[in-house]
Coordinates of C-alpha atoms in Angstrom, one line a residue:
Chain R
M1 CA 147.4 -31.4 105.7
N2 CA 150.0 -30.2 108.1
E3 CA 152.6 -32.3 106.3
F4 CA 151.6 -30.7 103.1
L5 CA 155.0 -30.3 101.4
P6 CA 156.6 -33.7 101.8
N7 CA 153.2 -35.3 101.2
F8 CA 152.6 -33.4 98.0
L9 CA 153.7 -35.7 95.3
P10 CA 152.1 -38.9 96.6
Q11 CA 149.0 -36.9 97.5
L12 CA 148.8 -35.6 93.9
T13 CA 149.2 -39.0 92.4
Q14 CA 146.6 -40.5 94.6
Q15 CA 144.1 -37.8 93.9
L16 CA 144.7 -38.1 90.2
I17 CA 143.7 -41.7 90.4
N18 CA 140.7 -41.0 92.5
G19 CA 139.6 -38.1 90.3
L20 CA 140.0 -40.1 87.1
S21 CA 137.8 -42.8 88.5
L22 CA 135.1 -40.4 89.7
G23 CA 135.4 -38.5 86.4
S24 CA 134.9 -41.7 84.5
I25 CA 131.5 -42.2 86.1
Y26 CA 130.5 -38.6 85.3
A27 CA 131.6 -39.1 81.7
L28 CA 129.6 -42.2 81.3
I29 CA 126.4 -40.5 82.5
A30 CA 127.2 -37.2 80.7
I31 CA 127.1 -38.9 77.4
G32 CA 123.5 -39.7 77.8
Y33 CA 122.7 -36.1 78.4
T34 CA 124.7 -34.8 75.6
M35 CA 123.5 -37.3 73.0
V36 CA 119.8 -36.7 73.7
Y37 CA 120.4 -33.0 73.6
G38 CA 122.3 -33.3 70.4
I39 CA 119.4 -35.0 68.7
I40 CA 116.3 -33.5 70.1
G41 CA 117.7 -30.3 71.7
M42 CA 116.2 -31.1 75.1
I43 CA 117.6 -32.2 78.4
N44 CA 116.5 -35.6 79.7
F45 CA 115.8 -34.8 83.3
A46 CA 115.0 -38.4 84.1
H47 CA 118.6 -39.5 83.2
G48 CA 119.9 -39.3 86.8
E49 CA 117.1 -41.7 87.8
I50 CA 118.0 -44.0 85.0
Y51 CA 121.5 -44.2 86.4
M52 CA 120.1 -44.9 89.9
I53 CA 118.0 -47.8 88.4
G54 CA 121.2 -49.1 86.7
A55 CA 122.9 -49.2 90.1
Y56 CA 120.0 -51.0 91.7
V57 CA 119.8 -53.7 89.0
G58 CA 123.5 -54.1 89.4
V59 CA 123.2 -54.6 93.1
V60 CA 120.3 -57.0 92.9
T61 CA 122.2 -59.1 90.3
L62 CA 125.5 -58.9 92.2
T63 CA 123.8 -60.1 95.4
A64 CA 121.9 -62.9 93.6
L65 CA 125.0 -64.1 91.8
G66 CA 127.3 -63.3 94.7
A67 CA 125.3 -65.8 96.8
A68 CA 126.5 -68.4 94.4
S69 CA 130.0 -66.8 94.1
G70 CA 131.5 -69.9 95.7
T71 CA 130.8 -71.7 92.5
L72 CA 130.9 -68.8 90.0
P73 CA 134.1 -67.1 89.0
L74 CA 134.2 -63.4 89.9
T75 CA 134.5 -62.1 86.4
L76 CA 131.3 -64.0 85.4
V77 CA 129.5 -62.4 88.4
L78 CA 130.6 -58.9 87.3
A79 CA 129.9 -59.5 83.7
G80 CA 126.4 -60.8 84.6
A81 CA 125.7 -57.8 86.7
L82 CA 126.8 -55.4 84.0
V83 CA 124.8 -57.1 81.2
A84 CA 121.7 -57.3 83.4
A85 CA 122.0 -53.6 84.3
I86 CA 122.6 -52.6 80.7
V87 CA 119.6 -54.6 79.4
V88 CA 117.1 -53.6 82.1
T89 CA 118.2 -50.0 82.3
A90 CA 118.1 -49.6 78.5
A91 CA 114.5 -50.7 78.6
Y92 CA 113.8 -48.0 81.1
G93 CA 115.5 -45.4 78.9
W94 CA 113.5 -46.5 76.0
T95 CA 110.3 -46.3 78.0
V96 CA 111.1 -42.8 79.3
E97 CA 111.3 -41.6 75.7
R98 CA 108.1 -43.3 74.7
V99 CA 106.1 -42.1 77.7
A100 CA 107.6 -38.7 78.5
Y101 CA 108.9 -37.4 75.2
R102 CA 107.4 -38.9 72.1
P103 CA 103.7 -38.1 72.8
L104 CA 104.6 -34.5 73.4
R105 CA 106.9 -34.0 70.4
G106 CA 106.0 -30.9 68.5
G107 CA 104.6 -29.2 71.6
P108 CA 106.2 -26.2 73.4
R109 CA 109.6 -27.1 74.7
L110 CA 108.7 -26.6 78.3
V111 CA 106.1 -29.4 78.1
P112 CA 108.4 -32.5 77.7
L113 CA 110.8 -30.9 80.2
I114 CA 108.1 -31.0 82.8
S115 CA 107.0 -34.5 81.9
A116 CA 110.6 -35.6 82.2
I117 CA 110.8 -34.1 85.7
G118 CA 107.6 -36.0 86.5
M119 CA 109.1 -39.2 85.2
S120 CA 112.1 -38.6 87.4
I121 CA 110.0 -38.1 90.6
F122 CA 108.0 -41.2 89.6
L123 CA 111.0 -43.4 89.1
Q124 CA 112.5 -42.3 92.4
N125 CA 109.4 -43.2 94.3
Y126 CA 108.9 -46.4 92.3
V127 CA 112.3 -47.7 93.4
Q128 CA 111.7 -46.5 96.9
L129 CA 108.5 -48.6 97.0
G130 CA 110.1 -51.6 95.6
Q131 CA 113.5 -51.6 97.3
G132 CA 112.9 -49.4 100.4
A133 CA 114.3 -45.9 101.1
R134 CA 117.2 -47.1 103.1
D135 CA 120.8 -47.7 102.0
V136 CA 121.4 -51.0 100.3
S137 CA 124.9 -52.2 100.7
V138 CA 126.8 -53.7 97.8
P139 CA 128.6 -57.0 98.4
P140 CA 132.4 -56.2 98.5
L141 CA 133.5 -58.2 95.5
L142 CA 136.7 -56.6 94.6
P143 CA 138.8 -55.9 97.7
G144 CA 142.4 -55.0 97.7
N145 CA 144.7 -53.0 95.4
L146 CA 145.8 -53.7 92.0
F147 CA 149.1 -52.2 93.0
S148 CA 150.4 -50.1 95.9
V149 CA 153.7 -48.2 95.8
E150 CA 155.4 -45.8 98.2
I151 CA 156.4 -42.4 96.9
G152 CA 158.6 -40.6 99.4
G153 CA 157.5 -42.8 102.2
F154 CA 153.8 -42.3 101.5
P155 CA 151.6 -45.0 99.9
V156 CA 149.9 -44.5 96.6
S157 CA 147.5 -47.2 95.6
L158 CA 145.2 -48.1 92.7
S159 CA 142.4 -50.3 94.0
V160 CA 141.0 -53.0 91.9
T161 CA 137.6 -51.3 91.8
R162 CA 139.1 -48.0 90.6
A163 CA 141.2 -49.8 88.0
L164 CA 138.0 -51.5 86.8
I165 CA 136.1 -48.2 86.6
I166 CA 138.8 -46.5 84.6
G167 CA 139.4 -49.5 82.4
V168 CA 135.8 -50.2 81.6
T169 CA 135.2 -46.5 80.9
V170 CA 138.1 -46.2 78.5
V171 CA 137.0 -49.2 76.6
L172 CA 133.5 -48.0 76.3
M173 CA 134.6 -44.5 75.2
I174 CA 136.7 -45.9 72.4
A175 CA 133.9 -48.3 71.3
L176 CA 131.4 -45.4 71.3
T177 CA 133.7 -43.1 69.4
L178 CA 134.2 -45.8 66.7
Y179 CA 130.5 -46.7 66.6
I180 CA 129.3 -43.1 66.2
G181 CA 132.1 -42.3 63.7
R182 CA 131.9 -45.4 61.5
S183 CA 128.6 -47.3 61.8
R184 CA 125.5 -46.8 59.8
M185 CA 123.5 -45.9 62.9
G186 CA 126.2 -43.5 64.1
R187 CA 126.0 -41.7 60.8
A188 CA 122.3 -41.5 61.1
C189 CA 122.7 -40.0 64.6
R190 CA 125.1 -37.4 63.4
A191 CA 122.8 -36.5 60.4
C192 CA 119.8 -36.2 62.7
S193 CA 121.7 -33.9 65.1
E194 CA 122.6 -31.6 62.2
D195 CA 119.3 -31.5 60.3
M196 CA 116.5 -33.8 61.5
G197 CA 114.1 -32.7 58.7
M198 CA 116.6 -33.5 56.0
A199 CA 117.5 -36.8 57.6
R200 CA 113.8 -37.8 57.6
L201 CA 113.6 -36.8 53.9
L202 CA 116.4 -39.1 53.1
G203 CA 114.4 -42.0 54.5
I204 CA 116.0 -42.2 58.0
D205 CA 113.6 -43.4 60.6
T206 CA 114.2 -40.5 63.0
D207 CA 112.0 -42.0 65.7
R208 CA 114.3 -45.0 65.8
V209 CA 117.3 -42.8 66.0
I210 CA 115.8 -40.8 68.9
S211 CA 114.9 -44.1 70.7
F212 CA 118.4 -45.3 70.1
T213 CA 120.1 -42.3 71.8
F214 CA 117.9 -42.8 74.9
V215 CA 118.7 -46.5 75.0
L216 CA 122.5 -46.0 74.4
G217 CA 122.6 -43.2 77.0
A218 CA 120.8 -45.4 79.5
A219 CA 123.1 -48.3 78.9
L220 CA 126.2 -46.2 79.6
A221 CA 124.5 -44.7 82.7
A222 CA 123.8 -48.3 83.9
V223 CA 127.4 -49.2 83.6
G224 CA 128.2 -46.1 85.6
G225 CA 125.6 -47.1 88.2
V226 CA 127.0 -50.6 88.7
L227 CA 130.6 -49.3 88.9
I228 CA 129.7 -46.6 91.5
G229 CA 127.9 -49.2 93.5
L230 CA 131.0 -51.4 93.6
S231 CA 133.2 -48.4 94.5
I232 CA 131.1 -46.7 97.2
G233 CA 129.6 -49.9 98.6
K234 CA 126.1 -48.6 99.2
I235 CA 123.3 -47.1 97.2
N236 CA 119.9 -45.6 97.9
P237 CA 117.0 -44.3 95.7
F238 CA 118.2 -40.7 95.9
I239 CA 121.7 -41.1 94.4
G240 CA 120.4 -40.2 90.9
F241 CA 119.7 -36.5 91.7
V242 CA 123.2 -35.2 92.7
V243 CA 125.1 -37.4 90.3
G244 CA 122.6 -36.5 87.6
V245 CA 123.2 -32.8 88.2
K246 CA 127.0 -33.3 88.3
A247 CA 126.9 -35.3 85.0
F248 CA 124.7 -32.6 83.4
T249 CA 127.3 -30.1 84.6
A250 CA 130.0 -32.2 83.0
A251 CA 128.1 -32.3 79.7
V252 CA 127.6 -28.5 79.7
L253 CA 131.3 -28.0 80.7
G254 CA 132.5 -30.0 77.7
G255 CA 129.9 -28.5 75.4
I256 CA 126.5 -30.0 75.4
G257 CA 125.8 -31.9 72.2
S258 CA 129.5 -32.9 71.8
I259 CA 130.4 -36.5 72.8
P260 CA 134.1 -35.9 73.2
G261 CA 133.0 -32.8 75.2
A262 CA 131.0 -35.0 77.6
M263 CA 134.0 -37.3 78.1
L264 CA 136.4 -34.4 78.7
G265 CA 133.9 -32.5 80.9
G266 CA 133.3 -35.6 83.0
V267 CA 137.0 -36.3 83.7
L268 CA 137.6 -32.6 84.3
L269 CA 134.8 -32.3 86.8
G270 CA 135.9 -35.5 88.6
L271 CA 139.4 -34.2 88.9
T272 CA 138.3 -30.8 90.1
E273 CA 136.0 -32.3 92.7
T274 CA 138.6 -34.7 94.0
F275 CA 141.4 -32.1 94.3
A276 CA 139.0 -29.7 95.9
S277 CA 138.0 -32.2 98.6
A278 CA 141.7 -33.1 99.1
F279 CA 143.1 -29.7 99.6
L280 CA 140.1 -27.8 100.9
P281 CA 137.5 -28.7 103.5
T282 CA 135.4 -31.5 102.0
E283 CA 132.2 -29.5 102.0
Y284 CA 133.7 -27.1 99.4
K285 CA 134.0 -29.8 96.7
D286 CA 130.6 -29.0 95.2
V287 CA 131.3 -25.2 95.4
V288 CA 134.4 -25.6 93.5
A289 CA 132.8 -27.9 90.9
F290 CA 129.9 -25.6 90.2
S291 CA 132.2 -22.5 90.3
L292 CA 134.1 -24.2 87.4
L293 CA 130.8 -24.4 85.5
V294 CA 130.0 -20.8 86.2
L295 CA 133.4 -19.7 85.0
V296 CA 133.2 -21.8 81.8
L297 CA 129.7 -20.5 81.0
L298 CA 130.9 -16.9 81.6
F299 CA 133.9 -17.1 79.3
R300 CA 133.0 -19.9 76.9
P301 CA 129.2 -20.3 76.9
T302 CA 129.3 -23.1 74.3
G303 CA 131.5 -25.3 76.6
L304 CA 135.0 -26.4 76.1
L305 CA 134.5 -28.4 72.9
G306 CA 131.2 -27.0 71.8
K307 CA 131.0 -25.0 68.7
P308 CA 128.7 -22.0 68.5
D309 CA 125.6 -23.0 66.4
I310 CA 125.1 -20.2 64.0
E311 CA 122.6 -21.8 61.6
K312 CA 120.1 -23.0 64.1
V313 CA 117.5 -20.4 65.2
Chain X
M1 CA 113.4 -49.5 31.2
S2 CA 115.5 -50.4 28.1
A3 CA 115.0 -48.7 24.8
G4 CA 113.3 -51.8 23.4
A5 CA 110.4 -51.3 25.8
A6 CA 109.5 -48.1 23.9
S7 CA 108.6 -50.0 20.7
A8 CA 106.0 -52.0 22.4
A9 CA 103.1 -49.7 22.8
S10 CA 103.1 -49.8 26.6
P11 CA 100.8 -47.1 28.1
A12 CA 103.1 -46.7 31.1
R13 CA 105.9 -45.6 28.8
S14 CA 103.9 -42.9 27.1
A15 CA 102.0 -41.8 30.2
P16 CA 103.6 -38.8 32.0
L17 CA 105.6 -39.5 35.1
L18 CA 104.2 -36.5 37.0
T19 CA 100.8 -35.0 36.5
V20 CA 99.8 -31.8 38.3
E21 CA 96.2 -30.6 37.9
G22 CA 94.5 -27.5 39.2
L23 CA 97.1 -27.1 42.0
Q24 CA 96.1 -24.5 44.6
M25 CA 97.9 -23.4 47.7
R26 CA 96.4 -20.9 50.0
F27 CA 98.2 -19.2 53.0
G28 CA 95.5 -17.5 55.0
G29 CA 94.0 -15.0 52.6
L30 CA 96.8 -15.2 50.1
L31 CA 96.4 -17.5 47.1
A32 CA 100.1 -18.2 46.4
V33 CA 99.4 -20.8 43.7
D34 CA 96.2 -21.1 41.7
G35 CA 95.2 -23.3 38.8
I36 CA 98.7 -24.6 38.0
G37 CA 98.8 -27.7 35.9
F38 CA 101.6 -29.4 34.0
E39 CA 103.0 -32.8 33.1
V40 CA 106.5 -34.0 33.2
G41 CA 107.2 -36.9 30.8
R42 CA 109.7 -39.7 31.3
G43 CA 113.2 -38.5 30.6
E44 CA 112.0 -35.0 30.2
I45 CA 113.7 -31.8 31.6
F46 CA 110.9 -29.5 32.5
A47 CA 111.4 -26.0 33.9
I48 CA 109.2 -23.6 35.8
I49 CA 110.2 -20.0 35.4
G50 CA 108.7 -16.7 36.5
P51 CA 109.5 -13.5 38.3
N52 CA 110.3 -13.5 42.1
G53 CA 107.3 -14.4 44.2
A54 CA 105.5 -16.1 41.3
G55 CA 104.9 -19.2 43.5
K56 CA 107.5 -21.5 41.9
T57 CA 109.0 -22.7 45.1
T58 CA 105.5 -23.2 46.5
V59 CA 104.7 -25.6 43.6
F60 CA 107.9 -27.4 44.5
N61 CA 107.0 -27.6 48.1
C62 CA 103.7 -29.1 47.2
V63 CA 105.2 -31.7 44.9
S64 CA 107.9 -32.7 47.4
G65 CA 105.4 -32.9 50.3
F66 CA 106.6 -29.9 52.4
Y67 CA 103.2 -28.4 52.0
R68 CA 99.8 -30.0 51.8
P69 CA 98.1 -28.4 48.8
S70 CA 94.8 -26.6 49.4
G71 CA 93.4 -28.0 46.2
G72 CA 94.2 -29.9 43.0
S73 CA 95.9 -33.2 42.4
I74 CA 99.5 -34.3 42.0
R75 CA 100.0 -37.8 40.6
L76 CA 103.2 -39.7 40.3
D77 CA 102.9 -42.5 37.8
G78 CA 99.2 -42.4 38.2
S79 CA 99.0 -42.5 42.0
E80 CA 98.0 -39.5 44.0
I81 CA 100.8 -38.1 46.2
A82 CA 99.4 -34.7 47.1
G83 CA 99.4 -34.2 50.9
R84 CA 101.5 -37.3 51.6
P85 CA 104.4 -36.7 54.0
G86 CA 107.8 -35.8 52.5
H87 CA 109.7 -38.9 53.4
R88 CA 107.0 -41.1 51.8
I89 CA 107.2 -39.0 48.6
A90 CA 110.9 -39.3 48.7
R91 CA 110.7 -43.0 49.0
A92 CA 108.3 -43.1 46.0
G93 CA 111.2 -41.6 44.0
V94 CA 110.8 -37.8 44.1
V95 CA 113.8 -36.1 45.6
R96 CA 114.8 -32.5 45.7
T97 CA 117.6 -30.0 46.3
F98 CA 117.2 -26.7 48.1
Q99 CA 117.7 -23.1 47.2
N100 CA 119.8 -22.8 50.4
I101 CA 121.8 -26.0 50.2
R102 CA 121.0 -28.4 53.0
L103 CA 123.9 -30.8 53.3
F104 CA 125.1 -32.2 56.5
R105 CA 127.9 -29.7 56.8
K106 CA 129.9 -31.3 59.6
M107 CA 130.0 -34.7 57.8
T108 CA 132.3 -35.5 54.9
A109 CA 131.2 -35.6 51.3
V110 CA 131.3 -39.4 51.2
E111 CA 129.4 -39.6 54.5
N112 CA 126.7 -37.4 53.1
L113 CA 126.3 -39.9 50.3
L114 CA 126.4 -42.9 52.7
V115 CA 123.7 -41.3 54.9
A116 CA 121.4 -41.0 51.9
Q117 CA 121.7 -44.7 51.3
H118 CA 120.6 -45.4 54.9
N119 CA 117.7 -47.6 53.8
Q120 CA 119.5 -49.3 51.0
L121 CA 122.2 -50.3 53.4
D122 CA 119.6 -52.0 55.5
T123 CA 121.5 -54.3 57.7
S124 CA 120.7 -54.9 61.3
W125 CA 122.6 -53.2 64.1
L126 CA 123.7 -56.6 65.4
S127 CA 125.4 -57.6 62.2
G128 CA 127.0 -54.2 62.2
L129 CA 128.2 -54.6 65.7
L130 CA 129.7 -58.0 64.9
A131 CA 130.9 -56.8 61.5
L132 CA 129.4 -59.9 59.8
P133 CA 130.4 -60.4 56.2
R134 CA 126.9 -59.4 55.0
F135 CA 127.2 -56.1 56.8
R136 CA 130.7 -55.5 55.4
R137 CA 129.5 -56.3 51.9
A138 CA 126.6 -53.9 52.2
E139 CA 129.0 -51.2 53.4
R140 CA 131.4 -51.9 50.6
E141 CA 128.7 -51.6 48.0
G142 CA 127.5 -48.4 49.6
L143 CA 131.0 -47.0 49.5
A144 CA 131.4 -48.0 45.9
R145 CA 128.1 -46.3 44.9
A146 CA 129.2 -43.2 46.8
A147 CA 132.6 -43.2 45.0
F148 CA 130.7 -43.6 41.7
W149 CA 128.6 -40.5 42.3
L150 CA 131.4 -38.5 43.6
E151 CA 133.2 -39.3 40.3
Q152 CA 130.0 -38.3 38.4
V153 CA 129.9 -34.9 40.0
G154 CA 133.6 -34.4 39.9
L155 CA 134.2 -34.5 43.7
R156 CA 136.2 -37.7 43.9
A157 CA 139.2 -35.8 45.2
H158 CA 137.1 -34.2 47.9
A159 CA 135.6 -37.3 49.3
N160 CA 136.9 -36.7 52.8
F161 CA 136.3 -33.0 53.0
E162 CA 133.7 -31.8 55.3
A163 CA 130.7 -30.7 53.2
G164 CA 130.7 -27.3 54.9
N165 CA 134.2 -26.6 53.6
L166 CA 133.5 -27.3 50.0
S167 CA 133.0 -24.4 47.6
Y168 CA 129.5 -23.3 46.7
G169 CA 129.4 -25.0 43.3
Q170 CA 130.9 -28.2 44.8
Q171 CA 128.2 -28.2 47.5
R172 CA 125.5 -27.8 44.8
R173 CA 126.9 -30.8 42.9
L174 CA 127.2 -32.8 46.1
E175 CA 123.6 -32.1 46.9
I176 CA 122.6 -33.4 43.5
A177 CA 124.7 -36.5 44.0
R178 CA 123.1 -37.1 47.3
C179 CA 119.7 -37.0 45.5
M180 CA 120.8 -39.3 42.7
I181 CA 122.3 -42.0 44.9
T182 CA 118.7 -42.7 46.1
R183 CA 117.9 -43.7 42.5
P184 CA 115.1 -41.2 42.1
R185 CA 112.6 -41.2 39.2
L186 CA 112.0 -37.5 39.4
L187 CA 114.7 -35.0 40.5
L188 CA 113.5 -31.6 41.6
L189 CA 116.2 -28.8 41.4
D190 CA 115.4 -25.6 43.2
E191 CA 117.5 -22.8 41.4
P192 CA 120.5 -25.1 40.9
A193 CA 122.5 -22.3 39.2
A194 CA 122.0 -19.7 41.9
G195 CA 125.3 -18.3 43.0
L196 CA 127.3 -20.2 40.3
N197 CA 129.7 -18.5 37.9
P198 CA 129.2 -19.0 34.1
Q199 CA 131.8 -21.7 34.0
E200 CA 130.1 -23.6 36.8
T201 CA 126.7 -23.1 35.2
R202 CA 127.9 -24.7 32.0
E203 CA 129.2 -27.7 34.0
L204 CA 125.9 -27.9 35.7
D205 CA 124.1 -27.8 32.4
Q206 CA 126.2 -30.8 31.2
L207 CA 125.7 -32.6 34.5
I208 CA 121.9 -32.3 34.3
R209 CA 121.8 -33.6 30.8
R210 CA 124.0 -36.5 31.7
L211 CA 121.8 -37.5 34.6
R212 CA 118.8 -37.5 32.3
D213 CA 120.5 -39.4 29.5
E214 CA 122.5 -41.9 31.5
H215 CA 120.5 -42.4 34.7
E216 CA 116.9 -42.4 33.5
V217 CA 115.7 -39.6 35.7
S218 CA 113.2 -36.9 34.8
V219 CA 114.1 -33.4 36.0
L220 CA 111.8 -30.6 37.2
L221 CA 113.6 -27.4 37.8
I222 CA 113.1 -23.9 38.9
E223 CA 115.5 -21.4 37.6
H224 CA 116.2 -17.7 37.2
D225 CA 119.2 -18.2 35.0
M226 CA 117.5 -18.0 31.5
S227 CA 120.6 -19.2 29.6
L228 CA 120.5 -22.5 31.6
V229 CA 116.7 -22.9 31.2
M230 CA 116.6 -22.2 27.5
E231 CA 119.6 -24.4 26.9
I232 CA 118.5 -27.6 28.6
S233 CA 114.7 -27.6 29.0
D234 CA 112.4 -29.6 26.8
R235 CA 109.4 -27.7 28.0
I236 CA 108.8 -24.7 30.2
L237 CA 106.0 -23.4 32.3
V238 CA 105.9 -19.7 33.0
M239 CA 104.2 -18.4 36.2
E240 CA 103.3 -15.0 37.4
Y241 CA 101.4 -14.1 40.6
G242 CA 100.7 -17.8 41.2
R243 CA 99.1 -18.4 37.9
P244 CA 100.3 -19.9 34.6
I245 CA 100.9 -17.4 31.9
G246 CA 102.4 -19.6 29.2
A247 CA 103.9 -23.0 28.5
G248 CA 105.7 -24.7 25.7
T249 CA 109.1 -25.3 24.2
P250 CA 111.8 -22.8 24.9
A251 CA 111.2 -21.2 21.4
E252 CA 107.5 -20.9 22.0
V253 CA 108.0 -19.4 25.4
R254 CA 110.5 -16.9 24.1
A255 CA 108.0 -15.8 21.5
N256 CA 105.0 -15.6 23.9
P257 CA 104.0 -11.9 24.3
R258 CA 102.7 -12.4 27.8
V259 CA 106.0 -13.9 28.9
I260 CA 107.9 -11.1 27.4
K261 CA 105.7 -8.6 29.2
A262 CA 106.1 -10.3 32.5
Y263 CA 109.9 -10.4 32.2
L264 CA 110.7 -7.2 30.4
G265 CA 107.7 -5.0 31.4
E266 CA 105.4 -3.1 29.1
E267 CA 106.1 -0.1 26.9

């Protein structure tokens, strides 16, 4: 940091890339929080664990397929890991709703909250029992940089992994926006989030819509889990907690209940954190990230893209 | 359903569509509705009137499944519907509007009509994801029906407006269109003229008649606006304090001394 000035431009560019890739992961997970909240008005506290399970399924599949990587093309290995993680994790998301939320629907709001926290503790220990508590390393499948340039004598690079994270996230975000905006199920989701009783009256199977949001949120979190495994190189059963809290922060930052808000909040939080750890002592990155949340909540309690809900009591 | 069916003496044709008998609704110690009975015939426009707090909306909520009645029976086409959940009653062909309009305000007018067809557009998510021809055809038909009903209620030009941004009268008509697109047999209208100006009320009057005449729907409505009720109703039930105080054609009701007393007070 002593060569701050000449270093500034490349540093800025590099941190922008890093921040975008971290923010992409947050955004993928934040969507699960925001969609569930938008429909049932409750926070899914087991969502961080769902992400962790996604990461584990990804690693197991990558390792299994990676052993055969001499014969299998790399893209196939990656695609296989992503699909496996999505399918298995979506099943977990569905189960969380069935076990921790549906039987308690109609009860006081605190009750499903507590059962979801219980679910989160259960899942963490369940993975610990099955996979061990120690770090599991992810086979380095994507070494190297997509490109590396020198700006003012300093290198700026975009690694293949980061490019993959950003690319996959952008594609998924566009697909999700189209799906929610245009499809029959997307319409049903939006209708349920506005007036669940009316949606039911019009013949929409609201239980199915609720299940769908848990499944979709889990699938996106699973993608986030696989990608972070590839990028950091190791995972453990406890990664769900901090990332879960961060993604939740991102959802609140963008305006909980708003899908574009979750995307924006995730990217913003990722950038803030990366820049904070680049220009301040690294330990301060969480302080800065959560200070941002406090500021937004003080001056704009509904989040950046959230609209104040006047009608709901 | 054609006119020819009427000449054959089919009992289903002459039997009333909705039969309410001895309806009772108790909230704690308060008997909000007591001993209400009436029949709505096929193709009939039937109105329930009465002073504020007479229990009209309570009757509505019982018929549409929002309340489980404390007593009595409600039969649709001969089968008992009292106490069934609202979405089942809706699927049986009884749909309603609300005093305070309940549209999906953040969705466009046409989307409101597409959501109402959710089950008619029953295509699997997979065929939707892959945009199979079957899915696209179903979507196209759904859109065509939505366009038809927007036309019917005069909102074609507002198809892509958010429902919350439409005027009050337009929102009322959109809510009626949203009901009609589900092809109901019985349409329940809860104070449809509330908050409308005389011009809009006249348009509503024509719209309700047209729905009955062209779309084979029976109408049960609650209304304060006497001009609308007297104009379009075939028969009227008058309620006061949860009990019936008179029934008959508009002319009969107008001449009924108890009704006059309830509405105009006593000397």
